[in-house]
Short mmCIF file of C-alpha atoms in Angstrom, two decimals:
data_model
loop_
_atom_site.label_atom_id
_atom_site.label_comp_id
_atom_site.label_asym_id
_atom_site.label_seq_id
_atom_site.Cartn_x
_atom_site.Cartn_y
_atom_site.Cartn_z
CA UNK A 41 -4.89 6.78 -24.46
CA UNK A 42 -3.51 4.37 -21.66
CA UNK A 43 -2.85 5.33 -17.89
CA UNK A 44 -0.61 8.21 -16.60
CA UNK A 45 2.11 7.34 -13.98
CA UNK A 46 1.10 9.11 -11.42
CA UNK A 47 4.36 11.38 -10.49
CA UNK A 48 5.08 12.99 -6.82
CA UNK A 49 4.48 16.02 -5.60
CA UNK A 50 7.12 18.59 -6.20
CA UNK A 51 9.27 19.38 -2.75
CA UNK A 52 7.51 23.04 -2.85
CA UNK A 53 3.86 21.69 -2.59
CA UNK A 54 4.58 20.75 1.08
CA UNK A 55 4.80 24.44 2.34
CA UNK A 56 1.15 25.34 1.52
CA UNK A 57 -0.25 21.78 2.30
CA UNK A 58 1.90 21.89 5.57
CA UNK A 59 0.24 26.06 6.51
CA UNK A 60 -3.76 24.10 5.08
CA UNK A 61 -3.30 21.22 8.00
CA UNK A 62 -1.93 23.90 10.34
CA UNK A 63 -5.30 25.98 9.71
CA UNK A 64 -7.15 22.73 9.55
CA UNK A 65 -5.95 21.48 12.92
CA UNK A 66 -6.84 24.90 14.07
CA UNK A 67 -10.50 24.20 13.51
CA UNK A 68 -10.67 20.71 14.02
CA UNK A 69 -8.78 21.05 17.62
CA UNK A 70 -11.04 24.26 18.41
CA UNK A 71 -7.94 26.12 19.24
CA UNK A 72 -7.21 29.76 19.16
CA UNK A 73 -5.98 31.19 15.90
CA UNK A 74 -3.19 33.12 16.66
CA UNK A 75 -1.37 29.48 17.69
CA UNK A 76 -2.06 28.59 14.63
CA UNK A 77 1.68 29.60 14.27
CA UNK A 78 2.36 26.86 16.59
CA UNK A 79 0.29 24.67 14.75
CA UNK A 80 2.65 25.31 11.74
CA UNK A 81 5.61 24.61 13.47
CA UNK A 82 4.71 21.25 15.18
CA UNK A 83 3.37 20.08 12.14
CA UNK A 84 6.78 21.02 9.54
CA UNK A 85 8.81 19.53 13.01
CA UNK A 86 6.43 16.07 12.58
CA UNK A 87 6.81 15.93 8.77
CA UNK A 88 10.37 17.08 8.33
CA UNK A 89 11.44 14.46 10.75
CA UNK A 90 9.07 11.82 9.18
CA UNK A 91 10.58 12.30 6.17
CA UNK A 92 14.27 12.27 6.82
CA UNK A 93 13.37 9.36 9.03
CA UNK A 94 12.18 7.61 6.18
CA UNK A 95 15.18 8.30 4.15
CA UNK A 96 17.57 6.28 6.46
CA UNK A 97 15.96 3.47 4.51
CA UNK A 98 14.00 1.87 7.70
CA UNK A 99 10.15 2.48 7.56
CA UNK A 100 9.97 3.14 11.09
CA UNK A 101 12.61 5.41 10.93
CA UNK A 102 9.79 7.84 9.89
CA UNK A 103 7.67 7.60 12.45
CA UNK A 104 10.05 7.80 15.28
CA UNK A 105 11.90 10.74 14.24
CA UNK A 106 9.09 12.72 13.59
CA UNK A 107 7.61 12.20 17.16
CA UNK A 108 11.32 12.38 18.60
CA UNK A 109 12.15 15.61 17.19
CA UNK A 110 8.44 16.82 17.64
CA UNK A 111 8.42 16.03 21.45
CA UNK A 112 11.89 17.63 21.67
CA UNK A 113 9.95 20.62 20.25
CA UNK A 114 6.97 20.41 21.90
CA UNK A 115 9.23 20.18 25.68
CA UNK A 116 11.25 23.18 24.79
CA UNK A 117 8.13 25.57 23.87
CA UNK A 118 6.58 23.90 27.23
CA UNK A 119 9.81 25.29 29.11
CA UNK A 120 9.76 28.86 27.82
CA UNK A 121 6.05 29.46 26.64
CA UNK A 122 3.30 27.08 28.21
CA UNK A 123 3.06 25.08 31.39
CA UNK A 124 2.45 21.87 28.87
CA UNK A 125 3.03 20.83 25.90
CA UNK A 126 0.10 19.51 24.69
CA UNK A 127 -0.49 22.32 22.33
CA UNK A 128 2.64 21.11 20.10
CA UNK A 129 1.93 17.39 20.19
CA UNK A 130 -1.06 17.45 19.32
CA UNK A 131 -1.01 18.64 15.93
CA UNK A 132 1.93 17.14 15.13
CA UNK A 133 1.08 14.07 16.11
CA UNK A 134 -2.26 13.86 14.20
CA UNK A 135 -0.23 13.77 11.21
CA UNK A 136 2.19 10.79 11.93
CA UNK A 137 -0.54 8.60 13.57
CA UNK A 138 -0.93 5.26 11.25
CA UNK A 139 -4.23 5.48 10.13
CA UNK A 140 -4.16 4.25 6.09
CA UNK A 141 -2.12 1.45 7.74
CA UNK A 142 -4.90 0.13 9.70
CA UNK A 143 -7.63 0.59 6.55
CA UNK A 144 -5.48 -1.00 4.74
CA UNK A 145 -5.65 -3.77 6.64
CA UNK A 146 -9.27 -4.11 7.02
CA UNK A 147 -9.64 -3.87 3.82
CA UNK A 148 -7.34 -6.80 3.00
CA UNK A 149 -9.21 -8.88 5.81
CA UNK A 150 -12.45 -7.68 3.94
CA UNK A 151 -11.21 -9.05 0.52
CA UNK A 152 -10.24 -12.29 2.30
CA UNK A 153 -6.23 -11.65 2.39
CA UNK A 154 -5.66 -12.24 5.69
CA UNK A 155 -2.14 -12.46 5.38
CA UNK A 156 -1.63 -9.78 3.88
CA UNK A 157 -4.32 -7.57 6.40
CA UNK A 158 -1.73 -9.04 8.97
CA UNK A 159 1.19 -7.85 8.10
CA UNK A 160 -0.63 -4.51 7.88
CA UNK A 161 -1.77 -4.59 10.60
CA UNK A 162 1.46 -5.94 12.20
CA UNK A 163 3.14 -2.32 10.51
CA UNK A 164 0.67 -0.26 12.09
CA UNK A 165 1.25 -1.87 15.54
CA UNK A 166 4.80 -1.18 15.10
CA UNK A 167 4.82 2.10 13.37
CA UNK A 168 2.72 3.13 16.44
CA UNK A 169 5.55 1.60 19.02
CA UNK A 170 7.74 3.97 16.79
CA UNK A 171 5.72 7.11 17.85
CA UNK A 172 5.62 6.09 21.60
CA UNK A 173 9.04 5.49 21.44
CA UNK A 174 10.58 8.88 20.22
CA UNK A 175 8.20 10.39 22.42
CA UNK A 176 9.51 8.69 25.42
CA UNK A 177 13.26 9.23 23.90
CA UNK A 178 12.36 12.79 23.83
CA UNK A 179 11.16 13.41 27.50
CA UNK A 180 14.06 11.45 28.48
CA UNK A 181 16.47 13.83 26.38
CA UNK A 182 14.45 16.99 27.51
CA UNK A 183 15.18 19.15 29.94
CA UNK A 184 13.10 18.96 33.09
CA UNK A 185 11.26 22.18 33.98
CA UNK A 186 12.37 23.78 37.65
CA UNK A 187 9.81 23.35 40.22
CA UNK A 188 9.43 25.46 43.17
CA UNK A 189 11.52 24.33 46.04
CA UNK A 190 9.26 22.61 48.64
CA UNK A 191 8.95 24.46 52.19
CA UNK A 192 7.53 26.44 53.71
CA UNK A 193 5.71 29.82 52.22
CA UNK A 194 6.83 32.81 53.81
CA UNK A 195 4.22 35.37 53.11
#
């Protein structure tokens, strides 16, 4: 018997491992369950666009369409639903933050590659400059909510 190629996941599997980190983030954030909903969405709106990022053949792609389109999201449920919209990013975010690129890189250093644990540690720098970015791209592209005109209150 020799090794098995290990083959993807079919495109189905990400529905129920998409709703398991929505109910996972539920727990870990100590949130209430009935946004687990929310949870859902932010997290498909973080993975859809990290994936369809990463198909315009750039790596970074990835991560800065996820957190564009997810900070789009997360501004348009703070408009109509929640004074902030913290309760979106969070989630979503937790999924496109860099973290086997950093252990990676250790773990090179560890081993004594250092130049490979740089240029690993290089990506995660700039995949995480790709997640600020399409999160300042989306406040700039999202519509500001209406404060109350300043003045006097008339009571």
């Amino acid at each position: 018997g020799g090794s098995a190629e290990p083959s993807p996941f079919p495109a189905w599997a990400a529905v129920p491992a998409l709703a398991v980190v929505a109910l996972g983030s539920v727990f870990r954030f100590q949130a209430r369950l009935r946004d687990g909903l929310w949870f859902l969405l932010a997290s498909a709106v973080a993975f859809g666009g990290s994936r369809a990022g990463a198909r315009l053949g750039n790596p970074l792609m990835g991560p800065f369409l996820g957190a564009l389109l997810l900070g789009l999201t997360a501004n348009l449920y703070a408009r109509f639903r929640e004074p902030t919209p913290q309760l979106l990013l969070v989630p979503g975010l937790a999924l496109l933050v860099p973290g086997s690129f950093g252990l990676r890189s250790l773990n090179f250093f560890l081993a004594g590659d250092s130049v490979t644990g740089l240029e690993q540690g290089f990506q995660t720098f700039m995949a995480a400059t790709a997640i600020v970015a399409g999160l300042l791209f989306s406040n700039a592209g999202s519509p500001r909510r209406r404060d109350p005109a300043p003045g006097p209150r008339l009571t």
